[in-house]
Amino acid sequence: MCGIIGYIGGRQAQSLLIEGLHRMEYRGYDSAGVAIQSDAIHGIRRMAGKIGNLEKLIEHDPVGGTCGIGHTRWATHGPPTTLNAHPHSEGSGRTVLVHNGIIENYEVLRRKLVELGHEFSSETDTEVLAHLIDEVFEGNLEQAIATALSRVEGTYGIAVMHTGDPEKIVVARNGSPLLIGIGEDDLREMFVASDVAAILAYTRKVVYLDDGELAVLTRDGHETFKLSEFGSEGVVRLIDKEVSHIDWDLEQIERGGFEHFMLKEIYEQPDTVRDAMRGRLLEEEGIAHLGGLRDMADVLDNVKRIVITACGTSWHAALVGEYLLEELARIPVEVEYASEYRYRRPIVTPGTLVIAISQSGETADTLAALREAKRRGAPVMGIVNVVGSSIARETDGGVYIHSGPEIGVASTKSFTGQLAVLAQFALYMARKRGLTLIEGREMVAGLRALPGQIERVLEQDELITRIAQQYCESTNALYLGRGYNFPVALEGALKLKEISYIHAEGYPAAEMKHGPIALIDENMPVFFIAPADNAYQKIVANVEEVKARGGRVVAIVSEGDTQLTERVDHAIPVPRTMDCLQALIAVVPLQLLAYRIAVLRGCDVDQPRNLAKSVTVE
Ligand code: AGP
């Protein structure tokens, strides 16, 4: 939810920390702060609001030093004020700390610390940790942190400095993402961050911390330990951590001339869908090869039931996955909201495969759902975008969607990337369960044609912008589709809600008669997904029901459509493909429509209110 960054090295930390926070602003952007150590004194600067506010403050009151930590916040405990902004300290600035996560037993700890004479200045759970570390500090910071964390319940990614043990940043992780960046040798520098985007300008060499690990960063490098070993009699052993190389480039995390990251990412989809299939489609055999599932081949051969779990847009992708796997591979599939699945007593029978879908790979509910499935003996597979993320590392195998960094909070390219991978996975499973070579080759051809077809949809942007002008004053909207296009209706409605704040709902088109039709009048725009598939005539009837009640209709239709185009208020023609792949094409005009409406309403498209890119707390 929040973004953490830390630096120790030869450069001045201030500008580097601020730049890194800007790159993580999509994680949370309601307040920010930095603390920089110089001559064993901490300079702390904090400000409510966007990082720009903090920058203005620092312009007038800069902080010198080459060792510092920074934070951009998404409030969980205490409103987004300057007093609640991080870094937090024990009061005099001896111990300074930034935190991403939730300290669940903070009230109990706080009461005990107040009894010991501590005074608190914020309403946050995090401040408690700063006081606790300072309370147990006896000269060695990592020891103090380990002791303090042994009394903490909850999730955290933290970075801490102490004037009594200067020239080091100590970090620890449990449940929230944290990685170490190994800087240029000659500059003797080290980085820590919640997200590689924050430090990619300086290094591609990273070490991912796992839950229960603590690391000490100094100018000479980093040392990683198991937190649990600190309390025990024995020696605290060094952990040999693998160094990963990041192949994303800086350009990928820049806006590249687009007004917003979201628009850039919508336009990247022909490439990202192509990348999601690169090296995976085998025309000759009419099959898909998914290397990341190699170790799960036996499990996949014996699957009798699949449970797909996810949140938000990824949950909508899971619904399309259900249709694909049931229709093509004839495997029964259930789609579960991760936040519900984790607390229910899920039934895991032999032959059950659980699939976790997540763009960030860090969504707390999805992570917990897959852990619950594993606890119940299910093999778990991941479909993830962020390489090295927790879900990727905790699943038995999986497939990366290769969409590249997705900065816009509203997911777009990761959705079509997830669908492209689900279609290939369904093809892989189906070819082992009766789908013929010819049918397999048709599917491969259909997949190969998608990038070009999405390019053709993007050429409709001007038309879509004109349509958006007709609907940007709306206060409500309905999205309707059938079959594979029902989840697309849900996704279209979510996009509009997320970035334009217009209330919108998606429904199976036939469900409209059972209630939502009561909402229809001249003020209720209805967006139909109506390609020329086997449900077309049914949709035509639904459109008539809406028109009969004075509703205004926008329809996504197939190129060359006439029947509906003459009947609706606005039609957006898109290329036709196989029914099971149409969702990858039909969603794009809905992404653009939501984007254009939000821009016309002056909304902050990349950082919509109340949202964050990766929901790492439940
Ligand atoms: C979608 O636009 C939102 N950003 C949100 O619903 C998101 O899909 C959800 O939080 C799941 O995120 P994940 O795919 O990173 O797990």
PDB file of C-alpha atoms in Angstrom, residues 183-291:
ATOM      1  CA  GLY A 183      24.601   0.020  -6.136  1.00  0.00           C
ATOM      2  CA  GLU A 184      27.777   0.991  -7.963  1.00  0.00           C
ATOM      3  CA  ASP A 185      30.859  -0.429  -6.200  1.00  0.00           C
ATOM      4  CA  ASP A 186      32.894   2.759  -6.543  1.00  0.00           C
ATOM      5  CA  LEU A 187      30.121   4.685  -4.812  1.00  0.00           C
ATOM      6  CA  ARG A 188      29.903   2.043  -2.061  1.00  0.00           C
ATOM      7  CA  GLU A 189      26.104   2.397  -2.083  1.00  0.00           C
ATOM      8  CA  MET A 190      23.103   0.270  -1.152  1.00  0.00           C
ATOM      9  CA  PHE A 191      19.386   0.805  -1.686  1.00  0.00           C
ATOM     10  CA  VAL A 192      16.190  -0.609  -0.177  1.00  0.00           C
ATOM     11  CA  ALA A 193      12.727  -0.208  -1.705  1.00  0.00           C
ATOM     12  CA  SER A 194       9.206  -1.629  -1.789  1.00  0.00           C
ATOM     13  CA  ASP A 195       9.352  -1.692  -5.582  1.00  0.00           C
ATOM     14  CA  VAL A 196      12.156  -1.950  -8.118  1.00  0.00           C
ATOM     15  CA  ALA A 197      10.717   1.047  -9.997  1.00  0.00           C
ATOM     16  CA  ALA A 198      12.061   3.290  -7.203  1.00  0.00           C
ATOM     17  CA  ILE A 199      15.710   2.374  -7.744  1.00  0.00           C
ATOM     18  CA  LEU A 200      15.851   1.194 -11.378  1.00  0.00           C
ATOM     19  CA  ALA A 201      17.544   4.443 -12.360  1.00  0.00           C
ATOM     20  CA  TYR A 202      20.531   3.424 -10.203  1.00  0.00           C
ATOM     21  CA  THR A 203      20.803  -0.365 -10.257  1.00  0.00           C
ATOM     22  CA  ARG A 204      19.469  -3.557 -11.839  1.00  0.00           C
ATOM     23  CA  LYS A 205      20.970  -5.861  -9.209  1.00  0.00           C
ATOM     24  CA  VAL A 206      18.412  -6.674  -6.537  1.00  0.00           C
ATOM     25  CA  VAL A 207      17.948  -9.077  -3.659  1.00  0.00           C
ATOM     26  CA  TYR A 208      14.380  -9.952  -2.679  1.00  0.00           C
ATOM     27  CA  LEU A 209      13.784 -10.241   1.063  1.00  0.00           C
ATOM     28  CA  ASP A 210      11.518 -13.057   2.246  1.00  0.00           C
ATOM     29  CA  ASP A 211       9.133 -12.998   5.183  1.00  0.00           C
ATOM     30  CA  GLY A 212      10.936 -13.235   8.516  1.00  0.00           C
ATOM     31  CA  GLU A 213      14.201 -11.780   7.200  1.00  0.00           C
ATOM     32  CA  LEU A 214      16.198  -8.783   8.415  1.00  0.00           C
ATOM     33  CA  ALA A 215      19.045  -7.096   6.554  1.00  0.00           C
ATOM     34  CA  VAL A 216      21.712  -4.587   7.551  1.00  0.00           C
ATOM     35  CA  LEU A 217      22.790  -2.110   4.869  1.00  0.00           C
ATOM     36  CA  THR A 218      26.074  -0.258   5.233  1.00  0.00           C
ATOM     37  CA  ARG A 219      28.433   1.370   2.755  1.00  0.00           C
ATOM     38  CA  ASP A 220      30.254  -1.980   2.582  1.00  0.00           C
ATOM     39  CA  GLY A 221      27.227  -3.972   1.441  1.00  0.00           C
ATOM     40  CA  HIS A 222      24.393  -5.926   2.973  1.00  0.00           C
ATOM     41  CA  GLU A 223      24.020  -8.820   5.386  1.00  0.00           C
ATOM     42  CA  THR A 224      20.787 -10.756   5.699  1.00  0.00           C
ATOM     43  CA  PHE A 225      19.649 -12.792   8.701  1.00  0.00           C
ATOM     44  CA  LYS A 226      16.624 -14.756   9.915  1.00  0.00           C
ATOM     45  CA  LEU A 227      14.735 -12.675  12.508  1.00  0.00           C
ATOM     46  CA  SER A 228      13.874 -15.825  14.459  1.00  0.00           C
ATOM     47  CA  GLU A 229      17.565 -16.517  15.127  1.00  0.00           C
ATOM     48  CA  PHE A 230      18.106 -13.258  16.999  1.00  0.00           C
ATOM     49  CA  GLY A 231      16.179 -14.409  20.072  1.00  0.00           C
ATOM     50  CA  SER A 232      17.867 -17.810  20.328  1.00  0.00           C
ATOM     51  CA  GLU A 233      21.080 -18.678  22.187  1.00  0.00           C
ATOM     52  CA  GLY A 234      22.826 -19.801  18.988  1.00  0.00           C
ATOM     53  CA  VAL A 235      24.804 -17.684  16.503  1.00  0.00           C
ATOM     54  CA  VAL A 236      22.755 -15.537  14.158  1.00  0.00           C
ATOM     55  CA  ARG A 237      23.824 -17.020  10.817  1.00  0.00           C
ATOM     56  CA  LEU A 238      24.259 -14.996   7.626  1.00  0.00           C
ATOM     57  CA  ILE A 239      21.833 -15.981   4.829  1.00  0.00           C
ATOM     58  CA  ASP A 240      23.308 -16.276   1.336  1.00  0.00           C
ATOM     59  CA  LYS A 241      20.737 -14.418  -0.818  1.00  0.00           C
ATOM     60  CA  GLU A 242      20.463 -14.768  -4.604  1.00  0.00           C
ATOM     61  CA  VAL A 243      21.065 -11.544  -6.574  1.00  0.00           C
ATOM     62  CA  SER A 244      18.486 -11.092  -9.380  1.00  0.00           C
ATOM     63  CA  HIS A 245      18.971  -8.935 -12.507  1.00  0.00           C
ATOM     64  CA  ILE A 246      16.052  -6.703 -13.552  1.00  0.00           C
ATOM     65  CA  ASP A 247      15.582  -6.511 -17.321  1.00  0.00           C
ATOM     66  CA  TRP A 248      13.019  -3.714 -17.297  1.00  0.00           C
ATOM     67  CA  ASP A 249      14.459  -0.447 -18.571  1.00  0.00           C
ATOM     68  CA  LEU A 250      13.877   3.064 -17.285  1.00  0.00           C
ATOM     69  CA  GLU A 251      11.960   4.063 -20.403  1.00  0.00           C
ATOM     70  CA  GLN A 252       9.351   1.486 -19.475  1.00  0.00           C
ATOM     71  CA  ILE A 253       8.582   3.299 -16.241  1.00  0.00           C
ATOM     72  CA  GLU A 254       8.422   6.737 -17.892  1.00  0.00           C
ATOM     73  CA  ARG A 255       5.197   8.114 -19.510  1.00  0.00           C
ATOM     74  CA  GLY A 256       6.826   8.175 -22.936  1.00  0.00           C
ATOM     75  CA  GLY A 257       4.921  11.242 -24.179  1.00  0.00           C
ATOM     76  CA  PHE A 258       1.490  10.026 -23.148  1.00  0.00           C
ATOM     77  CA  GLU A 259      -0.609  12.316 -20.927  1.00  0.00           C
ATOM     78  CA  HIS A 260      -1.098   9.517 -18.411  1.00  0.00           C
ATOM     79  CA  PHE A 261       0.471   6.129 -17.631  1.00  0.00           C
ATOM     80  CA  MET A 262      -2.984   4.565 -18.043  1.00  0.00           C
ATOM     81  CA  LEU A 263      -3.262   5.766 -21.666  1.00  0.00           C
ATOM     82  CA  LYS A 264       0.305   4.639 -22.392  1.00  0.00           C
ATOM     83  CA  GLU A 265      -0.479   1.213 -20.949  1.00  0.00           C
ATOM     84  CA  ILE A 266      -3.704   0.911 -22.983  1.00  0.00           C
ATOM     85  CA  TYR A 267      -1.690   1.654 -26.140  1.00  0.00           C
ATOM     86  CA  GLU A 268       1.009  -0.827 -25.118  1.00  0.00           C
ATOM     87  CA  GLN A 269      -1.442  -3.744 -25.310  1.00  0.00           C
ATOM     88  CA  PRO A 270      -0.632  -4.943 -28.874  1.00  0.00           C
ATOM     89  CA  ASP A 271       2.984  -5.359 -27.671  1.00  0.00           C
ATOM     90  CA  THR A 272       2.183  -6.699 -24.202  1.00  0.00           C
ATOM     91  CA  VAL A 273      -0.278  -9.281 -25.545  1.00  0.00           C
ATOM     92  CA  ARG A 274       2.428 -10.307 -28.032  1.00  0.00           C
ATOM     93  CA  ASP A 275       4.952 -10.541 -25.162  1.00  0.00           C
ATOM     94  CA  ALA A 276       2.522 -12.703 -23.158  1.00  0.00           C
ATOM     95  CA  MET A 277       2.693 -15.228 -26.018  1.00  0.00           C
ATOM     96  CA  ARG A 278       6.339 -14.843 -27.018  1.00  0.00           C
ATOM     97  CA  GLY A 279       8.036 -18.210 -27.378  1.00  0.00           C
ATOM     98  CA  ARG A 280       4.950 -20.047 -26.069  1.00  0.00           C
ATOM     99  CA  LEU A 281       2.820 -20.838 -29.162  1.00  0.00           C
ATOM    100  CA  LEU A 282       3.659 -23.928 -31.235  1.00  0.00           C
ATOM    101  CA  GLU A 283       1.773 -23.635 -34.533  1.00  0.00           C
ATOM    102  CA  GLU A 284       2.672 -27.093 -35.812  1.00  0.00           C
ATOM    103  CA  GLU A 285       1.363 -28.885 -32.718  1.00  0.00           C
ATOM    104  CA  GLY A 286      -1.476 -26.385 -32.164  1.00  0.00           C
ATOM    105  CA  ILE A 287      -0.479 -26.073 -28.512  1.00  0.00           C
ATOM    106  CA  ALA A 288       1.021 -23.650 -26.008  1.00  0.00           C
ATOM    107  CA  HIS A 289       4.264 -24.373 -24.117  1.00  0.00           C
ATOM    108  CA  LEU A 290       4.419 -22.742 -20.685  1.00  0.00           C
ATOM    109  CA  GLY A 291       7.909 -23.296 -19.269  1.00  0.00           C
TER     110      GLY A 291
END
